[in-house]
XYZ file of C-alpha atoms in Angstrom:
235
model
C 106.966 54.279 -67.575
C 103.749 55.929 -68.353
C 100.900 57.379 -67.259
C 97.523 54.946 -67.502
C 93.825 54.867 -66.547
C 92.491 51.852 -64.798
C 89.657 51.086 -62.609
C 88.785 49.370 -59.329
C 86.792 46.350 -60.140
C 86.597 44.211 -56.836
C 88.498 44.033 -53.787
C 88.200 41.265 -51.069
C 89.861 40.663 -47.773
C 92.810 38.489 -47.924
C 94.639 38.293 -44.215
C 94.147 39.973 -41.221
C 93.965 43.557 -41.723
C 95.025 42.873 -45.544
C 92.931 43.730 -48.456
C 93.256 42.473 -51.789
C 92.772 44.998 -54.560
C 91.568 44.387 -58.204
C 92.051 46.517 -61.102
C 91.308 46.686 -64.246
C 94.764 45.731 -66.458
C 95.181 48.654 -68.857
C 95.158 48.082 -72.863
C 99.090 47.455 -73.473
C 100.396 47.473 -69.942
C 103.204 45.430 -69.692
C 105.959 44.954 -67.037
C 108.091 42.262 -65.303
C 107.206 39.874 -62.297
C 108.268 41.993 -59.410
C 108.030 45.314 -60.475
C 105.390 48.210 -58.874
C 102.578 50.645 -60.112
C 101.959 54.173 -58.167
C 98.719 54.398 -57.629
C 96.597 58.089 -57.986
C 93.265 58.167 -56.706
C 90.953 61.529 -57.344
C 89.707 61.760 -54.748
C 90.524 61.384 -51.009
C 87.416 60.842 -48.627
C 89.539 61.101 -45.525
C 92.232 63.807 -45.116
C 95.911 62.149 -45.560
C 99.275 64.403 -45.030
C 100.950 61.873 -48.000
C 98.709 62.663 -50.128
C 96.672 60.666 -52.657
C 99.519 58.727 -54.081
C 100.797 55.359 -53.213
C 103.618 52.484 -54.510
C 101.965 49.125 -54.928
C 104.096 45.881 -55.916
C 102.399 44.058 -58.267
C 100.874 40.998 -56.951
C 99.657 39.608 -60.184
C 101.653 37.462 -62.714
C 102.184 39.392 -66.335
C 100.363 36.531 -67.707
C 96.926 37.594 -65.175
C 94.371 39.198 -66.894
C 93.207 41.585 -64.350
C 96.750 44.136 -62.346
C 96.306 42.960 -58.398
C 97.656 44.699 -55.641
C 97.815 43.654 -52.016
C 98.216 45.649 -49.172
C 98.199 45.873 -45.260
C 94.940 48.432 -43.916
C 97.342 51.143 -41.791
C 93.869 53.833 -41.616
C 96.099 56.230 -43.450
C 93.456 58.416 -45.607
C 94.607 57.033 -48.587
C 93.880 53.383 -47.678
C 90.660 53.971 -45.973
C 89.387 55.641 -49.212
C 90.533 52.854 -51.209
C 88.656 50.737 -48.844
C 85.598 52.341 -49.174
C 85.516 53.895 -53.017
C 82.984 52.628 -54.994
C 83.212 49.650 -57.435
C 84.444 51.131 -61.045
C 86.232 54.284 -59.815
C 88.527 55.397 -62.676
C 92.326 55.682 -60.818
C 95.624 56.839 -62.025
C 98.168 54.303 -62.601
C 101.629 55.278 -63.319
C 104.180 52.663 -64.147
C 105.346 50.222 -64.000
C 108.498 50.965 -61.533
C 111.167 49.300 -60.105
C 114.084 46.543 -60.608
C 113.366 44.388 -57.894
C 113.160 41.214 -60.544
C 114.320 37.967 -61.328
C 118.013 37.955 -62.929
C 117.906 35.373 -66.281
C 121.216 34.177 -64.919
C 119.056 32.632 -61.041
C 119.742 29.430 -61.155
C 118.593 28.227 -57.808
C 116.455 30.851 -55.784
C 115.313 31.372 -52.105
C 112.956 33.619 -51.802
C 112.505 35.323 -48.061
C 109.284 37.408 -47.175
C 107.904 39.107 -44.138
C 104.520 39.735 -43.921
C 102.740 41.838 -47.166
C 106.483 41.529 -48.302
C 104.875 38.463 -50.244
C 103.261 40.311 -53.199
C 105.902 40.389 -55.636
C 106.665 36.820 -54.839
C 103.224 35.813 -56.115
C 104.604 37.515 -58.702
C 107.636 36.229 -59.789
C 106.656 32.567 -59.141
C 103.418 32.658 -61.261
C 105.018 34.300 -63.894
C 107.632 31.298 -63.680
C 105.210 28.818 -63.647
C 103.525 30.706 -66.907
C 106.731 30.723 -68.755
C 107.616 26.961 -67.440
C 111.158 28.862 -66.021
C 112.577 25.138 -64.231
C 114.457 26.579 -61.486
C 114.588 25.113 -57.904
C 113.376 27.749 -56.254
C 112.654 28.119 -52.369
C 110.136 30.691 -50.168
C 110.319 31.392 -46.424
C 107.328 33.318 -45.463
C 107.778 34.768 -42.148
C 104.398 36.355 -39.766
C 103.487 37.291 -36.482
C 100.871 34.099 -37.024
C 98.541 32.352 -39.685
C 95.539 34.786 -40.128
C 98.016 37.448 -41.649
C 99.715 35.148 -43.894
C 98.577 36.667 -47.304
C 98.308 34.143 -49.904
C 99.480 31.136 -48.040
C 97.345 28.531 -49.517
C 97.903 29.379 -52.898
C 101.394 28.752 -51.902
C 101.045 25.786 -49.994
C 98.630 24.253 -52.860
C 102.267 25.441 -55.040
C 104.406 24.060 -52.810
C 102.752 20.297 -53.222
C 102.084 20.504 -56.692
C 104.736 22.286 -57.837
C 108.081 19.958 -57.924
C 110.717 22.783 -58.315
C 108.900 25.122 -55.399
C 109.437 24.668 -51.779
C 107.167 26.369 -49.351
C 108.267 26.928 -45.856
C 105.739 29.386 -43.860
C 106.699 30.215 -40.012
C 104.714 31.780 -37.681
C 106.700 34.108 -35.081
C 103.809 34.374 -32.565
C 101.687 31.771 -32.993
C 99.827 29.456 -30.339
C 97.102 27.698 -32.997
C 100.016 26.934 -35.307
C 101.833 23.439 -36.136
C 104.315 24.302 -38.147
C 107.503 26.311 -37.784
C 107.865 29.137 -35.661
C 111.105 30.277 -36.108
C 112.341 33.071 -36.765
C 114.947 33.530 -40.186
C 118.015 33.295 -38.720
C 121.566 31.777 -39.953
C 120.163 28.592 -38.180
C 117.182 28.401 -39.931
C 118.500 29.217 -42.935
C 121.158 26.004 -42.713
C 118.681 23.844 -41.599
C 115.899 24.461 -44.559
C 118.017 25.228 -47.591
C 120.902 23.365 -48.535
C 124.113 24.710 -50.101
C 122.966 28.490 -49.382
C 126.688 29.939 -50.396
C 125.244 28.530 -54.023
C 122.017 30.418 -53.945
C 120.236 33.730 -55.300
C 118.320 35.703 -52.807
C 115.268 37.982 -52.804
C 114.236 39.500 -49.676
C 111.096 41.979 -49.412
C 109.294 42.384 -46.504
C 109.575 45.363 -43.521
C 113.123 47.433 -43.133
C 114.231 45.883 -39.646
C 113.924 42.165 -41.129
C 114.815 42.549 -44.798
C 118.106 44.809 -43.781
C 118.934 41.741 -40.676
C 118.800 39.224 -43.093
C 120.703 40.846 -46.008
C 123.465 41.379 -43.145
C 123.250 38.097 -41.543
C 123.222 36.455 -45.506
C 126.402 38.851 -45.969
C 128.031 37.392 -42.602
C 127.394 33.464 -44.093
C 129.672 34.551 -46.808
C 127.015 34.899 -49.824
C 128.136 37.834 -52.412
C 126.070 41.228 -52.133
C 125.534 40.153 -55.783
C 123.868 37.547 -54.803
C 121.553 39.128 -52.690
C 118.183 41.530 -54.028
C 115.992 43.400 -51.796
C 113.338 45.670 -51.506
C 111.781 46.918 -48.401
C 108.219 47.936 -47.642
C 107.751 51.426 -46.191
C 104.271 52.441 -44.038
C 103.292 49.509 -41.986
């Protein structure tokens, strides 16, 4: 872990109340699909009791030139400065963090991911596309609805090109969507992924889902070893 200098080059909206952050990747960063920076910015234009520190996942692949981060817009201080900074602002980057990444031994992965709980999944399965890592490998995106679906295209342009990814998005509250609307359950679970007892899982997503689907995965008999989390704090 260390302590590095990088700057804010572009940011762009990505989903409903979602920004996409890009940063400058600092000389000799390097760090594995999954893992997070903390993020130090110098200065705070709007008062925040947290402070001006944050945890990002990294949403970009180790192979990515540029380090992206993703994140939903709360109006904490912190994330309305980082909204509004200007374009080249030096910022504090300490990292990278975490252990919330792919085990060599996965053999056959399902991803599961609730809302902004996508980024490190971006992550992991560009980074196995880089390094050509054939593994059958499985994401259920879960969301209120469509328009706060980060990155769904890229996955569903993936999902059809890619033949050892399969991309199943569903859409809790949705009236304008076609596709499933489900919520991850045991039921859905049986129904899109076959053999799940034989599986690795990686959950990351909000506290209430990621901790009722590590339970109910623990109730269908899969090992705890089996099963990785992370959850995402502040939405």
């Amino acid at each position: 872990m260390s302590i590095l200098k990088t700057r804010l080059l572009d940011r762009k909206p990505l989903a409903e109340n979602t920004v996409e952050f890009i940063l400058e990747k600092p000389a000799g960063m390097d760090f594995i699909a999954g893992q997070n920076v903390n993020i130090k910015l110098a200065e705070l234009f709007y008062e925040d009791k947290k402070g001006p520190r944050r945890p990002f996942t990294i949403a970009s692949s180790p192979q990515e030139s540029e380090l992206i981060i993703a994140t939903r817009m709360t109006g904490s201080g912190f994330k309305k400065t980082f909204a509004e900074m200007p374009l080249g602002s030096e910022i504090e980057c300490v990292g990278p963090n975490g252990k919330f990444y792919l085990d060599d031994d996965s053999t056959d992965i399902v991803f599961i991911a609730g809302g902004i709980g996508i980024t490190p999944f971006r992550s992991m399965i560009l980074d196995a596309v880089a390094t050509k890592k054939s593994v059958p490998m499985v994401l259920l995106y879960s969301n209120a609805n469509i328009e706060r679906a980060a990155y769904h295209n890229l996955f569903a342009q993936l999902g059809e090109s890619l033949p050892d990814l399969t991309y199943i998005p569903t859409m809790t509250h949705s009236e304008n969507w076609g596709g499933e609307t489900a919520r991850i359950d045991s039921e859905f679970l049986k129904k899109k992924v076959t053999d799940i007892e034989n599986k690795d899982y990686y959950l990351c997503g909000p506290p209430g889902m990621v901790n009722a689907i590590k339970e109910m995965l623990l109730q269908q008999n899969i090992p705890a070893a089996r099963v990785r989390f992370e959850t995402f704090w502040g939405y």
